[in-house]
Tab-separated table of C-alpha atoms in Angstrom:
chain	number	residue	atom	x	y	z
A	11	UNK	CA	70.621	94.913	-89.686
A	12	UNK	CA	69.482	96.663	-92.694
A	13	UNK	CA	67.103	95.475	-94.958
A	14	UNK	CA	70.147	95.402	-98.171
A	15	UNK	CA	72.021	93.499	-95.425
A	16	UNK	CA	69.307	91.378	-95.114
A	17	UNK	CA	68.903	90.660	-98.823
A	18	UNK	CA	72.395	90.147	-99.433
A	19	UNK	CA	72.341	92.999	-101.858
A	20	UNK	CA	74.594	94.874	-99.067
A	21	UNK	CA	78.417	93.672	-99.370
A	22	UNK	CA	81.094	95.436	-96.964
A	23	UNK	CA	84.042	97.080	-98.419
A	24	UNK	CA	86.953	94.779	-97.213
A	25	UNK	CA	89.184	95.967	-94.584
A	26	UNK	CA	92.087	97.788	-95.326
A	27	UNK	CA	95.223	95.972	-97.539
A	28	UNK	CA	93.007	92.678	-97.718
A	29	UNK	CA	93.949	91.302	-100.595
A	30	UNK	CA	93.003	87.506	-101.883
A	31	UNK	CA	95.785	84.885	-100.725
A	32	UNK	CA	95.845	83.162	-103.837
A	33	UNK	CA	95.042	83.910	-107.542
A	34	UNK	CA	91.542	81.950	-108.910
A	35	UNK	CA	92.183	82.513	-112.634
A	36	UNK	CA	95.533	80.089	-112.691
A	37	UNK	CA	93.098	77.187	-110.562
A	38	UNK	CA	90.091	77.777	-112.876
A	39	UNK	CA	89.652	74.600	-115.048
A	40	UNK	CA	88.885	75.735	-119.761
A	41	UNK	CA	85.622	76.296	-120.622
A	42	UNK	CA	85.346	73.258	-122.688
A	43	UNK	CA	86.773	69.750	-121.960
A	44	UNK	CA	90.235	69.285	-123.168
A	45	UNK	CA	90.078	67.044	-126.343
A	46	UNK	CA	92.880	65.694	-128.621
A	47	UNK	CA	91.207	62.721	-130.961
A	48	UNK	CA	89.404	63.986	-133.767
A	49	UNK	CA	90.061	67.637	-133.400
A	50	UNK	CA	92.057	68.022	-136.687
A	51	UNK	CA	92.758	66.554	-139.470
A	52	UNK	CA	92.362	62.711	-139.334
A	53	UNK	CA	95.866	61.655	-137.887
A	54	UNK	CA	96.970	64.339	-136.569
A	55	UNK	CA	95.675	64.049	-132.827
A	56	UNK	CA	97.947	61.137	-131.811
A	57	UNK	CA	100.901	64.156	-132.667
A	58	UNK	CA	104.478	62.938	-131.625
A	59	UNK	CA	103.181	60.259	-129.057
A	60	UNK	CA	105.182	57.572	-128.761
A	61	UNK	CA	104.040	54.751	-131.319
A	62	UNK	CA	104.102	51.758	-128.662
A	63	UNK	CA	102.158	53.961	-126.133
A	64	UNK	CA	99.453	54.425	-128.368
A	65	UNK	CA	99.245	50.821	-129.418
A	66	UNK	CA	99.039	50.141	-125.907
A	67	UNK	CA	96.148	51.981	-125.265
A	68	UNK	CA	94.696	50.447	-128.016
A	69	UNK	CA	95.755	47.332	-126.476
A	70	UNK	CA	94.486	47.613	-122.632
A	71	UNK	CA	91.364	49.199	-124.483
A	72	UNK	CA	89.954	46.453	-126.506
A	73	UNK	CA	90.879	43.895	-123.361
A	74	UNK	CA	89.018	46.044	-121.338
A	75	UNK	CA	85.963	46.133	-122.969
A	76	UNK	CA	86.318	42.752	-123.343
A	77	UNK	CA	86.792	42.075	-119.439
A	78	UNK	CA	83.917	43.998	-118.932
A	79	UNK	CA	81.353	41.880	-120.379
A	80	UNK	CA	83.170	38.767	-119.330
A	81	UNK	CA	82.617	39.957	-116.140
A	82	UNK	CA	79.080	40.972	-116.501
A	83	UNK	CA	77.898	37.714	-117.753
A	84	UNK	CA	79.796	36.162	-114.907
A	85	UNK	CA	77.609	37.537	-112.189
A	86	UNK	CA	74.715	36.379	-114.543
A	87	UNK	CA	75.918	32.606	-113.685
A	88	UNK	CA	76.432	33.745	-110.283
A	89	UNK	CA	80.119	33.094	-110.333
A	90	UNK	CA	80.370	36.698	-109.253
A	91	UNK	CA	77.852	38.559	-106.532
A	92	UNK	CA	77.685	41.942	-108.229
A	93	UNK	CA	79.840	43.752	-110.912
A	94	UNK	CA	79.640	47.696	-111.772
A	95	UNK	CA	81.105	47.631	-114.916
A	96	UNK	CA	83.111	50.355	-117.014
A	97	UNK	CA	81.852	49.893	-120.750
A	98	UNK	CA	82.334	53.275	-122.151
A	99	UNK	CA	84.834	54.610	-119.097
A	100	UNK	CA	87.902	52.174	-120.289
A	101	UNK	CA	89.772	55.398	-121.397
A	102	UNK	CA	89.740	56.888	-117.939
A	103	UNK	CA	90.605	53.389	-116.762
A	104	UNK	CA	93.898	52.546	-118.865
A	105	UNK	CA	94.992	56.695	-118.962
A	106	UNK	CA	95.201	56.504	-114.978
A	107	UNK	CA	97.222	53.529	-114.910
A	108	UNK	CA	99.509	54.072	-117.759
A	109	UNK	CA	99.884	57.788	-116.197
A	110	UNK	CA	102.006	56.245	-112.837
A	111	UNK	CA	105.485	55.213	-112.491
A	112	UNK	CA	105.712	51.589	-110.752
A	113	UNK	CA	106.622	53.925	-107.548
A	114	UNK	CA	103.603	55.521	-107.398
A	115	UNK	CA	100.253	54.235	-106.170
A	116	UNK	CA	96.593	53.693	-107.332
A	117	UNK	CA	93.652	54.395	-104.814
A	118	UNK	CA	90.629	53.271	-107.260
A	119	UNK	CA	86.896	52.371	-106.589
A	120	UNK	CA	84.944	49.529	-106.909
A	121	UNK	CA	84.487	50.208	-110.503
A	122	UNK	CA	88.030	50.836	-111.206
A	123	UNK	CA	88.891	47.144	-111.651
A	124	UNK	CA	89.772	47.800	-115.657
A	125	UNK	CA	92.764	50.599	-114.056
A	126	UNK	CA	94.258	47.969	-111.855
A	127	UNK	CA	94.471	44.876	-114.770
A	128	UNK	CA	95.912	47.899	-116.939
A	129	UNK	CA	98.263	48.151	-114.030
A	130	UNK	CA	99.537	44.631	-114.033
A	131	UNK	CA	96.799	43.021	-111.476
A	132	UNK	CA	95.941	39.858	-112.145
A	133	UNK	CA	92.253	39.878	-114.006
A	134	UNK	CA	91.047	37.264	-111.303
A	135	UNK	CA	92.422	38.997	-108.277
A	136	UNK	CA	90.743	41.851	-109.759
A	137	UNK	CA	87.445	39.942	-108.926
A	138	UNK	CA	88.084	38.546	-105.856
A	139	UNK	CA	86.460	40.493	-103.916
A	140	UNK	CA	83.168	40.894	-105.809
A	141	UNK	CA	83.288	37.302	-105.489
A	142	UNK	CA	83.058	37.519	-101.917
A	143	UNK	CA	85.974	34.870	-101.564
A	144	UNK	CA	88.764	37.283	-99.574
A	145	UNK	CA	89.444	40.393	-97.951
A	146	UNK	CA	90.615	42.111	-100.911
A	147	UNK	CA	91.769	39.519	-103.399
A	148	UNK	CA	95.859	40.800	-103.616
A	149	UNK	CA	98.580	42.125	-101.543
A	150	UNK	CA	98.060	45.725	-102.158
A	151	UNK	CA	101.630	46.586	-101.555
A	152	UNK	CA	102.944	44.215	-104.526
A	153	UNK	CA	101.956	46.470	-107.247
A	154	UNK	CA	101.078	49.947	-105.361
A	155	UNK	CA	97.185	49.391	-105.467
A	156	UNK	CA	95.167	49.962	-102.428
A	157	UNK	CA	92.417	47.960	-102.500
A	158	UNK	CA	88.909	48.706	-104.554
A	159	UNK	CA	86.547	50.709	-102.419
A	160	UNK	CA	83.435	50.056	-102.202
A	161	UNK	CA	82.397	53.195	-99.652
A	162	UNK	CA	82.389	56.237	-101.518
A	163	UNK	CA	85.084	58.091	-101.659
A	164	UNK	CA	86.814	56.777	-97.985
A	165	UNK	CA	89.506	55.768	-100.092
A	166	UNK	CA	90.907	59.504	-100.914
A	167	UNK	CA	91.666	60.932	-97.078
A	168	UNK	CA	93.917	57.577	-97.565
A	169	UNK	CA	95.641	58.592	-100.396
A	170	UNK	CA	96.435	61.943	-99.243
A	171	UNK	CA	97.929	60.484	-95.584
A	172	UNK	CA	99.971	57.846	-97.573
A	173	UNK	CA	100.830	60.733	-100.092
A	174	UNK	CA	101.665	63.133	-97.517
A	175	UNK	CA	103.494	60.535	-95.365
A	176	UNK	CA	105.994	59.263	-98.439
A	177	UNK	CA	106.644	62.983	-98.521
A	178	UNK	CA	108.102	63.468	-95.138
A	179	UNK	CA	110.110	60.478	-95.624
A	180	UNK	CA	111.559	61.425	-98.957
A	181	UNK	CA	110.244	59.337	-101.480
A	182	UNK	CA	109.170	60.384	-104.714
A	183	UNK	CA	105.886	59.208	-104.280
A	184	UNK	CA	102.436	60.142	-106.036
A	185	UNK	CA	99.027	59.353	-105.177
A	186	UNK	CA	96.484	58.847	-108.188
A	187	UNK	CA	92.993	58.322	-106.479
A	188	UNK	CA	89.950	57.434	-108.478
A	189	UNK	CA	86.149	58.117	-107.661
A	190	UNK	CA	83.052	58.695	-109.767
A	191	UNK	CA	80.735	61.964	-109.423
A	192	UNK	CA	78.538	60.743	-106.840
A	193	UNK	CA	81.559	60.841	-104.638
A	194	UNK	CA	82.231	64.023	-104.555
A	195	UNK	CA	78.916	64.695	-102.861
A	196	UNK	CA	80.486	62.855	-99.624
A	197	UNK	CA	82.271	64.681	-97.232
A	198	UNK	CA	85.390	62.458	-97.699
A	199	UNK	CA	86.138	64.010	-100.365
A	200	UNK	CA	86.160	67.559	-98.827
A	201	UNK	CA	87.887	66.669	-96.216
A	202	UNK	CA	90.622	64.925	-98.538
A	203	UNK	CA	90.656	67.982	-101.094
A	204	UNK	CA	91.473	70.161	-98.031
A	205	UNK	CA	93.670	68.424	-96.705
A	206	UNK	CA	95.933	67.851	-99.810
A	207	UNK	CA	95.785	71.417	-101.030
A	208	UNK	CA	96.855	72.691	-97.208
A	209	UNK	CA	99.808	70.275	-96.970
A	210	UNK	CA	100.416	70.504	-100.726
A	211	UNK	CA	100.681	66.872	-100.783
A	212	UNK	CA	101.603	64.625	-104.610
A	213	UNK	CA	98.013	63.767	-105.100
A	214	UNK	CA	95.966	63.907	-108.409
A	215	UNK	CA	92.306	63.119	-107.837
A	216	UNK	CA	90.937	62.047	-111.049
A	217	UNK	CA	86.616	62.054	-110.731
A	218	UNK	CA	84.989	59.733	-113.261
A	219	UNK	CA	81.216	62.043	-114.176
A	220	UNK	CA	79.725	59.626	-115.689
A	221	UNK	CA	76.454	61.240	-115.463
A	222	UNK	CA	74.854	59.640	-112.422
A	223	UNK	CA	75.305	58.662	-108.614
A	224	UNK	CA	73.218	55.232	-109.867
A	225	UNK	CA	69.841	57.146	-110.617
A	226	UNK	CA	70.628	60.368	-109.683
A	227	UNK	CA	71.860	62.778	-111.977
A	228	UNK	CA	74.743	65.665	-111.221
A	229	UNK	CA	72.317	68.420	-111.963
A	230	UNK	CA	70.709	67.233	-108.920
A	231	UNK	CA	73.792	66.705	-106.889
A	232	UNK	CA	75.908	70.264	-107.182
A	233	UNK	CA	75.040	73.698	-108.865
A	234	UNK	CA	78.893	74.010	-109.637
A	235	UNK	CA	79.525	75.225	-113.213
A	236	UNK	CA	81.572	71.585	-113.679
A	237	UNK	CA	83.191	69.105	-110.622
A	238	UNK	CA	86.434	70.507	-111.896
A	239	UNK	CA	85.607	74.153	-110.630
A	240	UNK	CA	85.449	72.754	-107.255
A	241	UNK	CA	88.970	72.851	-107.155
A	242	UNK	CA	89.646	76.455	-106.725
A	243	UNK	CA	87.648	76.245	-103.762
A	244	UNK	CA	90.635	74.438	-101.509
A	245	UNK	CA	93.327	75.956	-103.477
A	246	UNK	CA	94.108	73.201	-106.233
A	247	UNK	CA	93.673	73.758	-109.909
A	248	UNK	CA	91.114	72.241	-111.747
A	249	UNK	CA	91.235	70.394	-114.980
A	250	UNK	CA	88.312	69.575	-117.040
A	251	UNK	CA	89.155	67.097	-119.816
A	252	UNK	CA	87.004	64.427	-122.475
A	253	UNK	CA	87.134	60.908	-120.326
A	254	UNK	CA	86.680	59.263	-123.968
A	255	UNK	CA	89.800	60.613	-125.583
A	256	UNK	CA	92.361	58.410	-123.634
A	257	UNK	CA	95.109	60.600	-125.441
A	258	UNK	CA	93.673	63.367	-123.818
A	259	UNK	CA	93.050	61.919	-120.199
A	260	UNK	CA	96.520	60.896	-119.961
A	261	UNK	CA	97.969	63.954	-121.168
A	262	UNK	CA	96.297	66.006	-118.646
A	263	UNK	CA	97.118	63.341	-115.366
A	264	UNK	CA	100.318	63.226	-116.832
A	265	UNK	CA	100.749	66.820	-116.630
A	266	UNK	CA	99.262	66.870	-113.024
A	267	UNK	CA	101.479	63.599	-112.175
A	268	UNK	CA	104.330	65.345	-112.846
A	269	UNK	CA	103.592	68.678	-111.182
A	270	UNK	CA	102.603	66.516	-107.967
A	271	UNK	CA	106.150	64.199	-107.717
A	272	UNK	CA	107.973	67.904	-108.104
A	273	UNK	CA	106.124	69.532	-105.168
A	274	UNK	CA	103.286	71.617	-107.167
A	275	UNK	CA	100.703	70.045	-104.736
A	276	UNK	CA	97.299	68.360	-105.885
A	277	UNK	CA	95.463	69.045	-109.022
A	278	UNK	CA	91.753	67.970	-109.762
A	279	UNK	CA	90.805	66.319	-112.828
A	280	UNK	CA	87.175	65.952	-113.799
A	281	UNK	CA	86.866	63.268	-116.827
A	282	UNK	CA	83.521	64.127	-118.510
A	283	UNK	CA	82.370	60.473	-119.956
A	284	UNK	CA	79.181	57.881	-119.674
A	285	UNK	CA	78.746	54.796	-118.299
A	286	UNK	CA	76.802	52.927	-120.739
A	287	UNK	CA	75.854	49.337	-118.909
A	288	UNK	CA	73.843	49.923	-115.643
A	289	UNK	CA	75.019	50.823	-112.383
A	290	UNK	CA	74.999	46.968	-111.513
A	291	UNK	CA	74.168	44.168	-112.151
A	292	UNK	CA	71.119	45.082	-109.604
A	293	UNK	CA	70.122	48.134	-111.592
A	294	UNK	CA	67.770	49.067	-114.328
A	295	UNK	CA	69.150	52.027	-115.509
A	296	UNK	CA	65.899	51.910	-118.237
A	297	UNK	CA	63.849	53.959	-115.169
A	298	UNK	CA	65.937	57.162	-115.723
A	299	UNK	CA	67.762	57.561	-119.050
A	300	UNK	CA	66.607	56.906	-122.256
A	301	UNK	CA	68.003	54.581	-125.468
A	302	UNK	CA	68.292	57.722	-127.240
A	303	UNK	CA	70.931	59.400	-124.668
A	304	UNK	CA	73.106	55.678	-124.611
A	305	UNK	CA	73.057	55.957	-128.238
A	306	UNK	CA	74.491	58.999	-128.483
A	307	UNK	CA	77.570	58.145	-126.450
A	308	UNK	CA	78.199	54.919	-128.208
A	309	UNK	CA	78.762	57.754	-130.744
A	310	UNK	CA	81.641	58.905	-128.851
A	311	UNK	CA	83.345	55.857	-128.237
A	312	UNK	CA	86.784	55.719	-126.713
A	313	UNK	CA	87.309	52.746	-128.740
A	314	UNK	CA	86.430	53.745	-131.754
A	315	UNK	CA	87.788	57.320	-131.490
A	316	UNK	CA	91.366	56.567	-130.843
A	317	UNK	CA	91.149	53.552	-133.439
A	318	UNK	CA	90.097	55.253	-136.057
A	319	UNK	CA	92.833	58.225	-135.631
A	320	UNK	CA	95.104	55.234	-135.269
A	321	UNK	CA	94.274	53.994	-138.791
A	322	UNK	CA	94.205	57.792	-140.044
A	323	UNK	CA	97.951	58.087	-138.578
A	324	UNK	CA	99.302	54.415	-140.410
A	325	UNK	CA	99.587	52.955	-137.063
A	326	UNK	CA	96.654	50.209	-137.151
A	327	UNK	CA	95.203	48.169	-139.544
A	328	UNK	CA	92.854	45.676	-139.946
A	329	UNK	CA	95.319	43.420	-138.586
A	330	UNK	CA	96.130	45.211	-135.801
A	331	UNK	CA	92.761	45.427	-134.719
A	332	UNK	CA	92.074	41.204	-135.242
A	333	UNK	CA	95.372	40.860	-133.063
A	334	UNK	CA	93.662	43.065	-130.478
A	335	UNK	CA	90.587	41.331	-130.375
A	336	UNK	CA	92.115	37.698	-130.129
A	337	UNK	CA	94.474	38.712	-126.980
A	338	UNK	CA	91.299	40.382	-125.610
A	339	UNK	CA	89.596	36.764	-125.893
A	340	UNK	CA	92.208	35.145	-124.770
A	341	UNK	CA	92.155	36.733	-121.204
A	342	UNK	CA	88.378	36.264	-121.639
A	343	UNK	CA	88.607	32.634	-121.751
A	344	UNK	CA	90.911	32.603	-119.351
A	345	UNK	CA	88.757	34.347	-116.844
A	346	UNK	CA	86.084	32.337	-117.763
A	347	UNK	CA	87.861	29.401	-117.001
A	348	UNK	CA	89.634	30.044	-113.656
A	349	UNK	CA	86.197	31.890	-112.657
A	350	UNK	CA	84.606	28.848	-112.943
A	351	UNK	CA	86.822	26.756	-110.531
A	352	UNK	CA	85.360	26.775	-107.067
A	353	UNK	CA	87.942	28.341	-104.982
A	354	UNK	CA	90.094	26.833	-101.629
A	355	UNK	CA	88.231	28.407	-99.056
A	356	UNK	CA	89.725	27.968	-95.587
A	357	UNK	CA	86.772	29.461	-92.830
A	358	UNK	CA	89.535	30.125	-90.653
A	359	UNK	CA	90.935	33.049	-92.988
A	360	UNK	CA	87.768	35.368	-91.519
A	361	UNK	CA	90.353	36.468	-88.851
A	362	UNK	CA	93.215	37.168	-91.375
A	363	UNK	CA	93.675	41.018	-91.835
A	364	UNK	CA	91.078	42.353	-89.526
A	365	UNK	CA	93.260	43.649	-86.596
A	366	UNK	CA	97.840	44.062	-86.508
A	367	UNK	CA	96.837	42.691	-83.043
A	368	UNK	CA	94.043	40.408	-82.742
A	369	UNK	CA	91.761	41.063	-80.218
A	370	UNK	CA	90.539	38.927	-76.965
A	371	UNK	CA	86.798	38.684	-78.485
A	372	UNK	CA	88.131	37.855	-81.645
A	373	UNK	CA	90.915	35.011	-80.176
A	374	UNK	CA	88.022	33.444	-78.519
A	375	UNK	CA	85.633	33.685	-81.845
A	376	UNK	CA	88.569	32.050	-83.658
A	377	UNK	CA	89.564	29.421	-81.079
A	378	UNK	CA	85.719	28.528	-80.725
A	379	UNK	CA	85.513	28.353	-84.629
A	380	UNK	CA	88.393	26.222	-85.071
A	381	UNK	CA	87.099	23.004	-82.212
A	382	UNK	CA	84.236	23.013	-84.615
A	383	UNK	CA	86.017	22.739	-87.338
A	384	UNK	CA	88.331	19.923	-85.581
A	385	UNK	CA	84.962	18.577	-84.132
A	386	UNK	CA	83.400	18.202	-87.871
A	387	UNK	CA	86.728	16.576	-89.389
A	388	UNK	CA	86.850	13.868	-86.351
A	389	UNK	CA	83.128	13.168	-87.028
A	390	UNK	CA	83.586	12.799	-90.921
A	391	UNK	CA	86.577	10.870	-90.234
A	392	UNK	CA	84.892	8.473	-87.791
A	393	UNK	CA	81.897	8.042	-90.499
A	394	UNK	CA	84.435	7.293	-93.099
A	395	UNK	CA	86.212	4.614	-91.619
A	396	UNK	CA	83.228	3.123	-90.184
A	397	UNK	CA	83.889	3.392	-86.397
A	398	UNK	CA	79.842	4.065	-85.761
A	399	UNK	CA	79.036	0.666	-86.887
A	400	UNK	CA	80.928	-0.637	-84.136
């Protein structure tokens, strides 16, 4: 070997007629995020939109928000074990939701709850399994929502298979799976992107960079020019968009929503936003980002940014925005309230959902745990009705 082969200043002519299988430019995300609120003249973004969409967003916005610190100060009075909250994601949230037919279905992560409300869950069931009480807290198949995953990034390999699988059978099916930077540093999601672009399977992953894996930030998890260049890498275009303008995030999974259900394969779609509360409950995000960076986000609210062009186009007012705020405390309170009724728990429901066919070990585990049970009612029974005075 040569020394210039050994520097990697050498580089081989390519063999004869080699020519690149696919064209990069076409996959190659903008150079700037794709924006749509508060780019012209004050009004203008929302465009032709339809009227009721846009109050809508407006809508699952403002609720969201609200959920969020609901939920928050719920794990603070320990009716909930841990929360990650979205405050300053809800755009990325309510966009992927509102972006699926009721056909299609969500794959989010555990700090996608807002996305599955938006998508008709029930705010509780939504909880469920931060509170520890069931497997996953709904039936995932009622409303198309696998459940929240709490592994990073396992969930996507599943929405390509199910993706890939409605395909063969014939359904016009589309896969919208959620996951947050750190993710995309697991190997789950290689093996997913790959995967999807080879079989050309009607997926649209949609990555959430909020800035940081909990305390790490991306410049210390990939040297990519943006997550969204990563997808000409397995043959999928890349889309780069502002995860505040909820306008803008839904136009562009639209877009990719579309091109997925009519057989233009996966697209992925990097939302650039910041999550403003700490990782957790657990975490004190004050050890590696200052006030000053959180206040200049809370700049770029999604909130405020799509309510203000709202009141710029004549389509919100003051009212408006009181009506938003009182439905957003009404599901509040009634979180609150239902949150803070101890649930049914029945012990035998540990072998519910663990295996289609339950196995030996775990018949005997069960049978053993239910003579206790039976063992413990006879007991209480007998103390109740005095039969160990006799």
């Amino acid at each position: 070997m040569t020394v210039l082969e050994q520097t990697g200043a050498y580089r081989p002519a390519p063999p004869p007629g080699w020519q690149p299988r696919t064209d990069p430019a076409p996959l190659l995300p903008d150079a700037e995020p794709h924006r749509v609120l508060g780019v012209g003249a004050p009004g203008s973004g929302v465009g032709a939109t339809d009227p009721a969409l846009l109050k809508r967003f407006y809508a699952e916005l403002v609720r969201g928000r609200r959920y969020n610190t609901q939920a928050t100060a719920l794990t603070r009075q320990g009716r909930l074990a841990v929360y990650p909250s979205s405050t300053g994601q809800e755009a990325c949230e309510v966009a992927a939701a509102l972006a699926l037919e009721q056909r299609d279905w969500l794959f989010p992560s555990y700090r996608d709850t807002l996305a599955a409300v938006a998508r008709g869950l029930d705010p509780v069931q939504a909880l469920t399994l931060l509170r520890g009480d069931w497997h996953t807290g709904y039936d995932p198949r009622e409303l198309r929502i696998a459940p929240l995953c709490t592994p990073l990034a396992t969930q996507l390999p599943h929405a390509v298979g199910l993706a890939h699988a409605a395909r063969l059978q014939g359904d016009d099916v589309v896969a919208l799976a959620m996951i947050g930077d750190g993710g995309t540093s697991e190997g789950d999601f290689h093996e997913a992107l790959n995967f999807a672009a080879v079989w050309r399977a009607p997926v649209v992953f949609l990555v959430q960079n909020n800035g940081f894996a909990i305390s790490v930030p991306l410049a210390k998890q990939t040297a990519a020019p943006s997550l969204a260049h990563k997808g000409v890498g397995y043959g999928m275009p890349g889309r780069l968009v502002d995860g505040n303008d909820v306008l803008a995030v839904h136009q562009v999974l639209d877009e990719a929503v579309q091109r997925a259900r009519s057989g233009g394969g996966p697209t992925l779609v990097e939302a650039v936003t910041y999550r403003v509360d700490a990782h957790t409950n657990a975490d004190d995000a004050t050890r590696y980002r200052s006030e000053d960076e959180i206040a200049a986000w809370r700049e770029h609210d999604p909130i405020v940014l799509l309510e203000r062009e709202l009141k710029a186009a004549g389509l919100l007012d003051e009212e408006g925005v009181h009506a938003a705020r009182e439905a957003a405390e009404e599901t509040a309170a009634a979180l609150r309230a239902r949150m803070n009724e101890d649930p049914p728990l029945d012990p035998m429901d540990l072998f519910e959902h663990v295996y289609a066919e339950p196995t030996s070990r775990l018949r005997e585990q069960a049978d053993q745990l239910r003579a206790e049970l039976a063992a413990a009612a006879d007991s209480a029974e007998a103390s109740n009705t005095g039969e160990w005075d006799k």
